[in-house]
Coordinates of C-alpha atoms in Angstrom, one line a residue:
M1 CA -3.1 6.1 29.3
T2 CA -1.7 2.2 30.8
A3 CA -3.1 0.9 27.1
L4 CA -1.3 3.8 25.0
A5 CA 1.9 3.0 27.0
R6 CA 1.8 -0.8 26.6
G7 CA 1.0 -0.8 23.1
L8 CA 4.0 1.4 22.6
Q9 CA 6.0 -0.9 25.0
V10 CA 4.8 -4.0 22.3
L11 CA 6.3 -1.7 19.7
Q12 CA 9.7 -1.1 20.9
A13 CA 10.0 -4.7 21.6
F14 CA 11.0 -5.0 17.9
K15 CA 14.2 -4.1 17.0
S16 CA 14.2 -3.4 13.6
G17 CA 11.2 -3.6 10.8
E18 CA 12.3 -7.4 9.5
E19 CA 12.0 -9.1 13.3
R20 CA 8.8 -11.4 13.3
L21 CA 8.0 -12.2 17.2
G22 CA 5.4 -13.9 19.0
N23 CA 2.7 -13.5 21.6
Q24 CA 5.2 -14.9 24.5
E25 CA 8.6 -13.9 23.2
I26 CA 7.0 -10.4 23.1
A27 CA 5.4 -10.9 26.4
E28 CA 9.0 -12.1 28.0
R29 CA 10.4 -9.0 26.2
C30 CA 7.8 -6.4 27.9
S31 CA 7.0 -8.3 31.2
M32 CA 3.1 -8.5 30.9
P33 CA 0.7 -11.6 30.9
K34 CA 0.6 -13.1 27.2
S35 CA -3.1 -11.9 27.5
T36 CA -2.9 -8.9 27.5
V37 CA -0.1 -8.9 25.1
S38 CA -2.4 -10.9 22.8
R39 CA -5.2 -7.9 23.0
L40 CA -2.8 -5.4 22.2
T41 CA -1.6 -7.0 19.3
Y42 CA -4.7 -8.0 18.0
T43 CA -5.6 -4.1 18.4
L44 CA -2.5 -3.1 17.0
T45 CA -2.5 -5.3 13.4
K46 CA -6.1 -4.1 13.4
L47 CA -4.9 -0.4 13.7
G48 CA -2.2 -1.8 10.7
F49 CA 1.2 -0.7 13.5
L50 CA 1.7 -4.8 13.3
H51 CA 1.3 -6.9 10.7
H52 CA 0.4 -10.6 11.3
D53 CA 2.1 -13.3 9.0
D54 CA -0.9 -16.0 9.6
D55 CA 1.9 -19.0 7.9
A56 CA 4.6 -18.5 10.8
S57 CA 1.7 -16.4 13.4
R58 CA 4.1 -14.3 14.5
Y59 CA 4.1 -10.7 14.2
R60 CA 6.1 -7.8 12.5
L61 CA 5.8 -4.1 12.4
G62 CA 3.3 -2.9 10.2
M63 CA 3.5 0.0 7.2
A64 CA 1.4 2.5 9.7
T65 CA 4.7 3.1 12.2
L66 CA 5.9 5.0 9.0
S67 CA 3.8 7.8 10.4
L68 CA 5.5 7.3 13.6
G69 CA 8.8 7.3 12.3
G70 CA 9.5 4.4 13.8
T71 CA 10.7 2.2 11.0
T72 CA 11.7 2.5 7.1
L73 CA 11.1 1.3 4.1
S74 CA 14.4 0.9 3.8
R75 CA 14.3 -1.3 6.5
L76 CA 11.8 -3.6 4.8
D77 CA 13.9 -3.4 1.7
A78 CA 11.3 -2.7 -0.5
K79 CA 12.0 0.8 -0.7
E80 CA 15.9 -0.2 -1.8
V81 CA 14.3 -2.5 -4.4
S82 CA 11.7 -0.8 -5.6
R83 CA 13.4 2.9 -6.1
P84 CA 15.6 2.4 -9.0
V85 CA 13.3 0.8 -11.1
M86 CA 10.7 3.3 -10.3
Q87 CA 13.2 6.3 -11.0
K88 CA 13.8 4.2 -14.8
L89 CA 10.3 4.3 -15.2
A90 CA 9.8 8.1 -14.3
D91 CA 12.3 8.9 -16.9
S92 CA 11.0 7.2 -19.6
T93 CA 7.2 7.8 -18.8
Q94 CA 7.9 11.1 -17.6
C95 CA 5.3 10.2 -14.7
L96 CA 5.1 10.6 -11.3
I97 CA 5.6 7.0 -10.2
A98 CA 4.3 6.3 -6.3
L99 CA 4.7 3.2 -4.3
G100 CA 1.6 2.9 -1.7
I101 CA 0.1 0.8 1.0
R102 CA -3.3 1.4 2.4
E103 CA -3.7 3.3 5.6
G104 CA -7.0 3.9 7.2
M105 CA -9.3 5.0 4.7
S106 CA -6.7 6.3 2.2
M107 CA -3.4 5.3 0.4
L108 CA -0.2 6.9 2.3
Y109 CA 2.9 7.8 -0.6
V110 CA 6.1 6.2 0.7
E111 CA 7.9 6.7 -2.1
T112 CA 8.0 8.8 -5.1
C113 CA 10.2 9.5 -8.2
R114 CA 9.8 11.8 -11.1
S115 CA 11.7 12.3 -14.0
D116 CA 13.2 16.4 -15.1
S117 CA 10.0 17.2 -17.3
V118 CA 8.4 20.5 -16.4
V119 CA 4.6 18.9 -16.6
T120 CA 5.0 16.2 -13.9
L121 CA 2.6 16.2 -11.3
R122 CA 4.7 17.4 -7.7
L123 CA 2.9 15.0 -5.6
N124 CA 5.6 14.3 -2.6
L125 CA 6.4 11.3 -0.1
G126 CA 4.1 11.5 2.4
S127 CA 0.5 12.0 0.0
R128 CA -2.6 10.3 0.8
M129 CA -4.9 9.3 -2.1
P130 CA -8.6 8.7 -1.7
L131 CA -8.9 4.7 -1.6
A132 CA -13.0 5.5 -3.8
T133 CA -11.0 7.1 -6.7
S134 CA -7.9 7.4 -6.8
S135 CA -6.3 4.6 -9.1
M136 CA -4.0 3.0 -6.3
G137 CA -7.1 2.5 -3.8
R138 CA -9.0 0.9 -6.7
A139 CA -5.6 -1.2 -7.3
Y140 CA -5.8 -1.9 -3.4
L141 CA -9.8 -3.1 -3.4
A142 CA -9.2 -5.2 -6.8
A143 CA -6.6 -6.8 -5.6
V144 CA -6.8 -6.9 -1.5
K145 CA -9.3 -10.2 0.0
P146 CA -12.3 -9.8 -0.5
G147 CA -13.0 -10.3 3.4
A148 CA -11.1 -6.5 4.0
R149 CA -12.0 -5.3 0.6
K150 CA -16.1 -5.8 1.7
S151 CA -15.1 -4.0 5.1
L152 CA -13.9 -0.8 3.7
E153 CA -16.8 -0.8 1.6
D154 CA -18.9 -1.6 4.6
R155 CA -16.9 1.6 5.9
M156 CA -17.6 4.0 2.7
R157 CA -20.8 2.9 2.6
A158 CA -21.1 4.4 6.1
L159 CA -19.0 7.3 5.6
D160 CA -20.9 8.9 2.4
P161 CA -24.1 7.2 1.9
A162 CA -24.9 10.0 -1.1
S163 CA -21.7 9.0 -2.9
W164 CA -21.8 5.2 -2.6
P165 CA -23.6 4.0 -5.4
S166 CA -21.2 5.8 -8.0
I167 CA -18.1 4.6 -5.4
E168 CA -19.4 0.9 -5.2
D169 CA -20.0 0.9 -9.6
G170 CA -15.7 2.6 -9.2
I171 CA -15.1 -1.2 -7.7
H172 CA -16.7 -2.9 -9.7
K173 CA -15.2 -0.9 -12.7
A174 CA -11.5 -1.3 -11.0
M175 CA -12.1 -5.3 -10.4
E176 CA -12.5 -6.1 -14.0
E177 CA -9.8 -3.6 -15.5
L178 CA -7.8 -5.7 -12.9
A179 CA -8.7 -8.8 -14.6
E180 CA -8.3 -7.7 -18.0
F181 CA -5.3 -5.5 -17.6
G182 CA -3.3 -5.8 -15.1
C183 CA -4.3 -2.4 -13.9
C184 CA -6.8 -0.3 -12.5
S185 CA -7.7 3.6 -13.6
S186 CA -8.5 7.0 -12.7
F187 CA -8.6 9.6 -15.1
G188 CA -10.5 12.6 -13.8
D189 CA -12.3 10.9 -11.4
W190 CA -10.4 12.1 -8.3
R191 CA -9.0 15.0 -9.6
P192 CA -10.4 16.2 -13.2
E193 CA -6.6 17.8 -14.1
V194 CA -5.1 14.4 -13.2
H195 CA -4.9 10.9 -14.9
G196 CA -3.3 7.7 -13.2
I197 CA -2.9 3.7 -13.5
A198 CA -1.9 1.4 -10.6
T199 CA -0.9 -2.3 -10.2
P200 CA -0.7 -4.3 -7.0
L201 CA 2.5 -5.5 -5.7
R202 CA 3.1 -8.6 -4.1
V203 CA 6.7 -8.8 -2.6
G204 CA 6.7 -11.9 -0.6
K205 CA 4.9 -13.7 2.2
G206 CA 4.7 -11.8 5.5
M207 CA 4.8 -8.2 3.7
P208 CA 1.3 -6.0 2.9
L209 CA 0.0 -5.4 -0.2
M210 CA 1.8 -2.5 -1.7
I211 CA 0.9 -0.4 -5.3
L212 CA 2.8 1.2 -8.2
S213 CA 1.1 4.2 -9.7
A214 CA 1.8 6.1 -12.4
A215 CA 0.1 9.5 -12.7
G216 CA 0.2 13.0 -15.2
P217 CA -2.1 15.9 -16.1
A218 CA -5.0 15.1 -18.0
Q219 CA -4.3 17.6 -20.2
S220 CA -0.4 16.1 -22.0
M221 CA -1.1 13.0 -20.8
P222 CA -5.1 11.6 -22.3
A223 CA -6.5 8.0 -21.4
E224 CA -5.1 6.7 -24.1
L225 CA -1.8 7.1 -23.3
F226 CA -1.9 5.8 -20.1
M227 CA -3.5 2.5 -21.2
H228 CA -1.7 2.1 -24.6
A229 CA 2.2 3.3 -23.9
I230 CA 2.7 3.9 -20.0
R231 CA 0.5 0.7 -19.1
P232 CA 3.2 -2.1 -20.3
A233 CA 5.9 0.1 -19.0
L234 CA 4.3 -0.1 -15.7
L235 CA 3.2 -3.8 -15.5
A236 CA 7.1 -4.9 -16.8
A237 CA 8.4 -2.6 -13.3
A238 CA 6.0 -4.7 -11.1
Q239 CA 7.5 -7.6 -12.6
E240 CA 10.3 -6.6 -12.1
I241 CA 10.4 -5.6 -9.2
E242 CA 8.3 -8.2 -7.7
A243 CA 10.9 -10.8 -9.3
H244 CA 13.2 -9.6 -6.2
F245 CA 11.7 -10.9 -4.2
R246 CA 10.6 -14.7 -5.6
P247 CA 12.6 -17.6 -3.8
R248 CA 15.4 -18.5 -6.3
S249 CA 15.6 -22.2 -7.4
S250 CA 19.3 -23.4 -6.1

C-alpha cells in the first residue's frame, strides 16, 4: 500500500498534462528521497503512466492516466487538433475514424469520429483493439522502435504460443505494408465483419506514438475501396495533423 500511495503522489506532482519534471523536482514536490522517486518513475514509465522524454531527461504524464481520468487529450493538444480533421475524414469516407494509443497489450480508442451513415461501425471512445490482429495494433507494431516491438512480440508469443506463427506473419506483413503503402490493414483478421486500415501519427518530441485508423463494415466496404480510395485520404489527414506539431520556421 505504501508503494501505491507513493506512486499516486508522483502522478499528483504533475499539475497538467503538459508539464515535464525531472526526478529531483518530483522528489521535492513529494518530499521523498530522489532514489525512491527514481524507482517509482521507472516503474510508472514501464506501465505507461509516465512518459520519459529521452532528449530532456524529464517525465510527463503518460497516456495510461486517461484510464484514471487524471488528464485528457485536450490538455495534451492532440485531441483538439485531430478532431476536426478526423470528422472531415469520417464525413468524406463514411468510415469510423479513430485515434488510438497503446495501453498494455491493446490499442485504446481515445477519440472517435463517425459520419451520419447508417452503416458506420459503432465502436466508441474507450474501445480496445487487439495488437496482433487489428489494423491499429499492426500499425503500432510496424512503426514502433525495434526494441519495443521485440518486447511486445515476446509477450504475445508467451501469451498465445499456438497462434504465434500467424501473429508473426501478420506483423511482418504489416511492416511491409507500412513501407510500401504508408498504412497497415486488417481485412477480417480481427473480426470477419470489419475492414480497416491505420497509419502512425508522430505528433512531436515527448509525445508517444499514436495511430489514426479508418474502419467500416466488410459487407459494404471491400478491401479494394480502403486501399485505393480511403488510404490516400487517411494519409493526407495524418499529414495534416502532424503538420500542426512541426516546428514553424521564422
